[in-house]
Amino acid sequence: MTQRTLMMNALRRRSPAPNGYRRNAFSDSGSESHYSAKRTTSTRRKRLELRGMKSGSGGTISLDDRDPKRKRLENGSEDFGENRATEMALSYTSSSDRSSENDVASSRDSEARDKSRSGVVKCPAQGSISLIGRRREMEDAVAVELGFLNKDSAGFDFYGVYDGHGGSCVAHACRDRLHRLLVEEMEEETTSLDWEKVMVGCFGKMDEEVNRSGRVLGAEGGSATVGSTAVVAVVGEEEVVVANCGDSRAVMSRGGVVVFISSDHKPDRPDELERIEGAGGRVINWNGNRVLGVLATSRSIGDHYLKPFVIPKPEVKVIKRNSTDEFLILATDGLWDVVSNEFACQVVKRCLEGRMKRKFQAFGNGGKLNKVVKESRAAEAAALLAELAMARGSNDNISVVVVELNHAGKCTV
């Protein structure tokens, strides 16, 4: 018997039965509620097997998968074949827990007390959620800064969604710093606000700060291959300003009609393709169209190894508010890859009208996430969109912010 035959026989004996595979699944060492789900290749269905493990204030959702945004530059040793772990657990934290490095998901509900010049107290409601999804690492970040600036007797709220790639440090830096840089830019404007100038300057400063900050890049080996998309919204009494850099997205519902506020920056978008090739770069179809065959978005903060082909300049849109404005959705492509703008708005509209309730039964009835979202329909809508994306097979981190623009709730002053 030849050596090749002996080796093949040995491999057959060691191969597991197709229906019986099992691997060590991801677990979080923190104090948390944890529910897991296992999937077998025989049925190719997601059968949920609930089991409580610990009680506490946090958790994870983790399923192994590739980074859809950025082609791997290093030879990984991970097994991405059929026999992969598919551990899934719902996560939730309060906004006060955001500084924890173990936080991978959050659902927030806030009612900001803002007294307008007419003396009427407004209570804009919002909810946000951020899930690790089917990825090994959480690279998204969400920022909600209510009343982050008062200028000329007008108050503004800030919402941001950041989709990191190659690591999470740039997304985290944007979450912590971008709204502060925006305040600096706005305070420098002595006359009427030029929103495009302010936003472009803010994003440019953020990109420069990431580039020169050894603390930020040093957090992940000093690599210049880390970046993040950014879509932010500044909501005032008279206008909504959205700035987008990358393929995260913002949509608004106005009088039952979907308003497309942002346009995704994809390498094959005609104007972006022309810009990239004009700068001497190329768009290569490698598991999708990518800048130099690497990055699936044509604009981002960071990614300095791809300059000048990938730029941090945002596209800015200013929308004057009116009485028919209903809500605003900001989300990463973990949602938009599997849910259309129209359907997302239908889901949110029904949630806000109280016509759609979700008890998150797949992750445990009566869990703490229910308690987080039950007091805010906006938070419930954000959580439902994230769960819908998971059910539709999203392979990316999923972050969603829902802002009610016509919320008429009462505040206690």
Coordinates of C-alpha atoms in Angstrom, one line a residue:
M1 CA 0.0 0.0 0.0
T2 CA 1.4 3.4 -1.0
Q3 CA 2.2 6.2 1.4
R4 CA -0.5 8.3 -0.4
T5 CA -3.2 5.7 0.2
L6 CA -2.2 5.4 3.9
M7 CA -2.5 9.2 4.3
M8 CA -5.9 9.3 2.6
N9 CA -7.3 6.5 4.8
A10 CA -6.0 8.2 7.9
L11 CA -7.8 11.4 6.9
R12 CA -11.0 9.6 6.3
R13 CA -10.9 8.0 9.7
R14 CA -10.3 11.4 11.3
S15 CA -13.0 13.2 9.4
P16 CA -16.2 13.9 11.5
A17 CA -19.6 12.8 10.5
P18 CA -21.3 15.4 8.3
N19 CA -24.1 15.9 10.7
G20 CA -22.2 15.8 13.9
Y21 CA -19.6 18.5 13.7
R22 CA -18.9 20.8 16.7
R23 CA -16.3 23.3 17.4
N24 CA -15.5 25.5 20.4
A25 CA -17.7 28.5 20.0
F26 CA -17.0 32.1 20.9
S27 CA -17.8 33.1 24.5
D28 CA -17.6 36.3 26.4
S29 CA -15.9 36.2 29.8
G30 CA -17.9 39.2 31.1
S31 CA -21.0 39.0 33.3
E32 CA -23.9 38.6 30.9
S33 CA -27.0 36.9 29.7
H34 CA -26.1 34.5 26.9
Y35 CA -28.3 32.5 24.6
S36 CA -26.8 30.3 21.9
A37 CA -28.0 28.8 18.7
K38 CA -26.4 25.9 16.8
R39 CA -26.8 25.0 13.2
T40 CA -26.2 21.6 11.5
T41 CA -25.3 21.1 7.9
S42 CA -27.8 18.3 7.4
T43 CA -30.9 20.5 7.8
R44 CA -29.2 23.8 6.7
R45 CA -31.7 25.6 8.9
K46 CA -31.2 27.8 11.9
R47 CA -32.6 25.8 14.8
L48 CA -32.4 27.9 18.0
E49 CA -31.5 26.1 21.1
L50 CA -31.9 28.5 24.0
R51 CA -29.8 28.1 27.1
G52 CA -29.2 30.7 29.8
M53 CA -25.7 30.8 30.9
K54 CA -25.1 33.9 33.1
S55 CA -27.1 36.9 34.2
G56 CA -25.8 40.5 33.9
S57 CA -25.9 43.5 31.7
G58 CA -24.2 42.5 28.4
G59 CA -23.8 39.8 25.8
T60 CA -22.6 39.0 22.3
I61 CA -23.8 37.9 19.0
S62 CA -21.1 36.1 17.2
L63 CA -21.0 34.0 14.0
D64 CA -17.9 33.4 12.0
D65 CA -17.7 34.9 8.6
R66 CA -15.5 36.9 6.2
D67 CA -15.0 40.6 6.3
P68 CA -17.2 41.6 3.3
K69 CA -15.8 45.2 3.3
R70 CA -12.1 44.5 3.0
K71 CA -10.2 41.6 1.4
R72 CA -7.9 39.9 3.9
L73 CA -4.3 41.0 3.3
E74 CA -2.8 38.3 5.5
N75 CA -3.0 34.6 5.3
G76 CA -5.4 33.6 8.0
S77 CA -5.4 30.2 9.6
E78 CA -9.2 30.2 10.2
D79 CA -11.4 27.5 8.7
F80 CA -14.2 29.2 6.8
G81 CA -15.6 26.0 5.4
E82 CA -18.9 24.4 6.2
N83 CA -17.8 23.1 9.6
R84 CA -17.7 26.5 11.2
A85 CA -19.0 27.5 14.6
T86 CA -22.3 29.4 14.5
E87 CA -22.7 30.6 18.0
M88 CA -25.3 33.3 18.3
A89 CA -26.2 35.3 21.4
L90 CA -28.1 38.5 21.8
S91 CA -26.3 41.5 23.4
Y92 CA -27.6 44.6 25.1
T93 CA -26.1 47.4 27.2
S94 CA -27.2 50.7 28.4
S95 CA -25.7 53.9 27.1
S96 CA -23.7 54.3 30.3
D97 CA -21.8 51.1 29.5
R98 CA -20.5 52.4 26.2
S99 CA -16.9 52.8 27.4
S100 CA -16.5 49.1 28.1
E101 CA -14.4 47.3 25.6
N102 CA -16.6 44.2 25.8
D103 CA -19.7 46.0 24.7
V104 CA -20.7 44.8 21.2
A105 CA -24.4 45.8 21.2
S106 CA -26.5 48.5 22.6
S107 CA -30.1 49.6 22.5
R108 CA -30.6 53.1 23.8
D109 CA -33.7 55.2 24.4
S110 CA -33.5 58.9 25.2
E111 CA -35.9 61.7 25.5
A112 CA -34.0 65.0 25.3
R113 CA -35.5 68.0 27.1
D114 CA -35.1 70.9 24.8
K115 CA -37.0 74.1 25.3
S116 CA -37.5 76.1 22.0
R117 CA -37.7 79.8 21.7
S118 CA -41.5 79.6 21.9
G119 CA -41.2 77.9 25.3
V120 CA -42.5 74.6 24.1
V121 CA -40.7 71.6 25.5
K122 CA -39.8 69.1 22.8
C123 CA -38.9 65.4 23.4
P124 CA -37.3 63.8 20.4
A125 CA -37.2 60.1 20.8
Q126 CA -34.5 57.9 19.4
G127 CA -33.3 54.3 19.7
S128 CA -30.1 52.6 18.5
I129 CA -28.7 49.1 18.4
S130 CA -25.3 47.7 17.3
L131 CA -24.8 43.9 16.8
I132 CA -21.7 41.9 16.0
G133 CA -23.8 39.6 13.9
R134 CA -22.0 36.8 12.0
R135 CA -18.5 38.3 12.4
R136 CA -15.7 37.4 14.7
E137 CA -15.0 41.1 15.7
M138 CA -17.2 44.1 16.3
E139 CA -16.0 47.0 14.1
D140 CA -19.0 49.2 14.1
A141 CA -19.6 52.2 16.4
V142 CA -22.6 54.4 17.1
A143 CA -22.7 57.9 18.6
V144 CA -25.8 59.7 20.0
E145 CA -25.1 63.1 21.4
L146 CA -28.3 64.9 22.3
G147 CA -28.0 68.7 22.6
F148 CA -24.4 68.5 21.6
L149 CA -24.4 72.2 20.5
N150 CA -26.5 75.4 21.0
K151 CA -25.8 78.1 18.5
D152 CA -27.8 81.3 18.0
S153 CA -30.4 80.1 20.5
A154 CA -30.9 76.9 18.4
G155 CA -30.2 73.4 19.7
F156 CA -28.8 70.5 17.7
D157 CA -28.7 66.8 18.2
F158 CA -26.0 64.6 16.7
Y159 CA -26.3 61.0 15.5
G160 CA -23.5 59.0 13.8
V161 CA -23.0 55.4 12.6
Y162 CA -19.4 54.2 11.8
D163 CA -18.6 51.0 10.0
G164 CA -15.0 50.1 10.6
H165 CA -12.9 47.7 8.5
G166 CA -9.5 46.2 9.1
G167 CA -10.1 46.9 12.8
S168 CA -12.3 48.9 15.1
C169 CA -9.9 51.7 16.3
V170 CA -10.8 54.3 13.6
A171 CA -14.6 53.7 14.1
H172 CA -14.1 54.2 17.8
A173 CA -12.0 57.3 17.3
C174 CA -14.8 58.7 15.1
R175 CA -17.4 57.9 17.7
D176 CA -15.4 59.7 20.4
R177 CA -14.1 62.7 18.4
L178 CA -16.0 63.5 15.2
H179 CA -18.9 65.4 16.9
R180 CA -16.4 67.4 19.0
L181 CA -14.5 68.4 15.8
L182 CA -17.9 69.4 14.3
V183 CA -18.6 71.6 17.3
E184 CA -15.2 73.3 16.7
E185 CA -16.0 73.9 13.0
M186 CA -19.4 75.2 13.8
E187 CA -18.2 77.6 16.4
E188 CA -15.6 79.0 14.0
E189 CA -18.5 80.1 11.7
T190 CA -19.3 83.7 12.6
T191 CA -22.0 84.2 10.0
S192 CA -24.7 81.8 8.7
L193 CA -23.7 78.2 8.7
D194 CA -22.3 76.8 5.5
W195 CA -23.0 73.1 6.3
E196 CA -21.0 71.6 3.4
K197 CA -17.9 73.6 4.4
V198 CA -18.4 72.7 8.1
M199 CA -18.8 69.0 7.4
V200 CA -16.0 68.7 4.9
G201 CA -13.7 70.5 7.3
C202 CA -14.8 68.2 10.2
F203 CA -14.2 65.0 8.2
G204 CA -10.9 66.2 6.9
K205 CA -9.7 67.0 10.5
M206 CA -10.9 63.6 11.7
D207 CA -8.9 61.9 8.9
E208 CA -5.8 63.9 9.7
E209 CA -6.2 63.2 13.4
V210 CA -6.4 59.4 12.7
N211 CA -3.4 59.6 10.4
R212 CA -1.1 61.3 12.9
S213 CA -2.3 59.7 16.1
G214 CA 0.0 57.0 17.1
R215 CA -2.4 56.2 20.0
V216 CA -5.2 55.4 17.6
L217 CA -3.3 53.4 15.0
G218 CA -0.9 51.9 17.6
A219 CA -3.9 50.3 19.2
E220 CA -3.9 47.7 16.4
G221 CA -0.3 47.4 15.5
G222 CA 0.3 50.8 13.9
S223 CA -1.3 49.7 10.7
A224 CA -2.4 52.3 8.1
T225 CA -4.8 49.8 6.7
V226 CA -7.6 50.5 9.2
G227 CA -10.5 52.7 8.2
S228 CA -14.2 53.5 8.7
T229 CA -17.2 54.7 6.8
A230 CA -19.2 57.5 8.5
V231 CA -22.8 58.7 8.1
V232 CA -23.8 61.4 10.5
A233 CA -27.0 63.5 11.0
V234 CA -27.4 66.8 12.8
V235 CA -31.0 67.4 13.7
G236 CA -32.1 71.0 14.5
E237 CA -35.5 72.6 14.8
E238 CA -35.5 73.8 11.2
E239 CA -33.3 71.4 9.3
V240 CA -31.7 68.0 9.1
V241 CA -28.2 67.9 7.9
V242 CA -26.7 64.5 6.7
A243 CA -23.0 63.9 5.8
N244 CA -22.0 60.6 4.3
C245 CA -18.6 59.2 3.6
G246 CA -18.7 55.5 2.5
D247 CA -21.5 53.0 2.1
S248 CA -23.4 53.4 5.3
R249 CA -26.7 55.1 4.6
A250 CA -29.4 57.6 5.8
V251 CA -33.0 57.6 4.7
M252 CA -36.0 59.7 5.9
S253 CA -39.7 59.1 5.8
R254 CA -41.7 62.2 5.0
G255 CA -45.5 61.9 4.7
G256 CA -45.2 58.2 4.0
V257 CA -42.7 58.7 1.2
V258 CA -39.1 57.5 1.4
V259 CA -36.5 60.3 1.0
F260 CA -33.1 59.2 -0.1
I261 CA -30.7 61.5 1.8
S262 CA -27.4 59.8 1.1
S263 CA -25.8 58.0 -1.8
D264 CA -23.5 55.0 -1.3
H265 CA -19.8 55.5 -2.3
K266 CA -19.1 52.4 -4.2
P267 CA -16.0 52.0 -6.5
D268 CA -18.1 51.2 -9.5
R269 CA -20.4 54.3 -9.1
P270 CA -19.7 56.1 -12.4
D271 CA -18.5 59.4 -10.9
E272 CA -16.4 57.6 -8.2
L273 CA -14.9 55.3 -10.8
E274 CA -13.9 58.3 -12.9
R275 CA -12.4 60.0 -9.9
I276 CA -10.4 56.9 -8.9
E277 CA -9.0 56.3 -12.4
G278 CA -8.3 60.0 -12.8
A279 CA -6.1 59.8 -9.7
G280 CA -4.2 56.9 -11.2
G281 CA -6.0 54.1 -9.4
R282 CA -7.9 51.1 -10.5
V283 CA -11.1 49.3 -9.6
I284 CA -10.7 45.6 -9.7
N285 CA -13.5 43.0 -9.4
W286 CA -12.2 40.7 -6.7
N287 CA -15.2 39.3 -4.9
G288 CA -17.0 42.5 -5.9
N289 CA -15.7 45.8 -7.2
R290 CA -12.9 47.1 -5.0
V291 CA -10.4 49.9 -5.0
L292 CA -7.1 48.3 -6.1
G293 CA -8.9 45.0 -5.5
V294 CA -8.9 45.6 -1.7
L295 CA -11.6 48.0 -0.4
A296 CA -15.3 47.8 -1.3
T297 CA -16.0 51.4 -0.6
S298 CA -14.5 54.4 -2.4
R299 CA -14.6 56.9 0.5
S300 CA -13.7 56.5 4.1
I301 CA -11.9 58.0 7.1
G302 CA -8.5 56.3 7.5
D303 CA -7.2 53.8 5.0
H304 CA -4.1 55.9 4.3
Y305 CA -2.4 53.2 2.3
L306 CA -5.1 53.8 -0.4
K307 CA -4.7 57.5 -0.7
P308 CA -5.4 59.4 -2.9
F309 CA -7.9 56.9 -4.4
V310 CA -10.0 56.6 -1.2
I311 CA -10.9 60.0 0.2
P312 CA -12.5 61.3 3.4
K313 CA -14.6 64.0 1.8
P314 CA -18.3 63.6 2.6
E315 CA -21.3 64.4 0.5
V316 CA -23.6 66.7 2.4
K317 CA -27.3 67.2 2.1
V318 CA -29.5 69.8 4.0
I319 CA -33.2 69.2 4.3
K320 CA -35.6 71.8 5.6
R321 CA -37.9 70.3 8.2
N322 CA -41.7 70.4 7.8
S323 CA -44.7 69.0 9.7
T324 CA -44.8 65.8 7.6
D325 CA -41.4 64.6 8.6
E326 CA -41.8 61.2 10.4
F327 CA -38.4 59.6 11.2
L328 CA -34.8 59.2 10.2
I329 CA -32.9 55.9 9.8
L330 CA -29.1 55.7 9.9
A331 CA -27.5 52.3 9.4
T332 CA -24.4 50.4 8.3
D333 CA -24.5 48.2 5.2
G334 CA -25.1 45.2 7.5
L335 CA -28.7 46.3 7.3
W336 CA -28.9 47.8 3.8
D337 CA -27.3 44.7 2.1
V338 CA -30.4 42.7 2.9
V339 CA -33.2 45.2 3.6
S340 CA -34.4 47.8 1.1
N341 CA -34.9 51.4 2.0
E342 CA -38.7 51.1 1.4
F343 CA -39.1 48.0 3.5
A344 CA -37.0 49.4 6.4
C345 CA -39.2 52.5 6.4
Q346 CA -42.4 50.3 6.4
V347 CA -41.1 48.4 9.4
V348 CA -40.2 51.5 11.4
K349 CA -43.4 53.2 10.5
R350 CA -45.5 50.3 11.8
C351 CA -43.4 50.1 15.0
L352 CA -43.8 53.8 15.7
E353 CA -47.6 53.5 15.1
G354 CA -47.8 50.6 17.5
R355 CA -48.9 48.2 14.8
M356 CA -45.8 45.9 15.0
K357 CA -44.5 44.4 18.2
R358 CA -41.5 42.1 18.6
K359 CA -40.8 40.2 21.8
F360 CA -37.4 38.8 20.6
Q361 CA -38.6 35.3 21.2
A362 CA -35.7 33.8 19.2
F363 CA -33.4 35.1 21.9
G364 CA -35.5 34.4 25.0
N365 CA -38.9 35.7 26.2
G366 CA -38.9 38.3 28.9
G367 CA -35.2 39.1 28.4
K368 CA -33.5 42.3 29.4
L369 CA -33.6 43.5 25.8
N370 CA -37.4 43.6 26.0
K371 CA -37.1 45.9 29.0
V372 CA -34.7 48.2 27.2
V373 CA -36.9 48.7 24.2
K374 CA -40.4 48.5 25.7
E375 CA -40.4 52.2 26.7
S376 CA -39.4 53.5 23.3
R377 CA -40.9 52.5 20.0
A378 CA -37.9 54.0 18.2
A379 CA -35.6 51.6 20.2
E380 CA -37.9 48.8 19.4
A381 CA -37.9 49.7 15.7
A382 CA -34.0 49.8 15.6
A383 CA -33.8 46.4 17.3
L384 CA -36.4 44.9 15.0
L385 CA -34.5 46.1 11.9
A386 CA -31.3 44.5 13.3
E387 CA -33.1 41.2 14.0
L388 CA -34.6 41.3 10.5
A389 CA -31.2 41.7 9.0
M390 CA -29.9 38.7 10.9
A391 CA -32.9 36.6 9.8
R392 CA -32.2 37.6 6.2
G393 CA -28.6 36.3 6.5
S394 CA -26.6 39.5 6.9
N395 CA -22.9 38.6 7.1
D396 CA -21.7 41.9 8.6
N397 CA -21.9 43.9 11.9
I398 CA -25.3 45.6 12.0
S399 CA -25.8 49.1 13.5
V400 CA -29.0 51.1 13.3
V401 CA -30.2 54.4 14.7
V402 CA -33.9 55.5 14.5
V403 CA -34.9 59.1 15.2
E404 CA -38.5 60.2 15.6
L405 CA -38.8 63.6 14.0
N406 CA -42.4 64.3 14.9
H407 CA -42.4 62.8 18.4
A408 CA -45.1 64.4 20.6
G409 CA -44.3 62.8 23.9
K410 CA -44.4 64.6 27.2
C411 CA -41.3 65.4 29.2
T412 CA -41.1 66.1 32.9
V413 CA -39.0 69.2 33.4

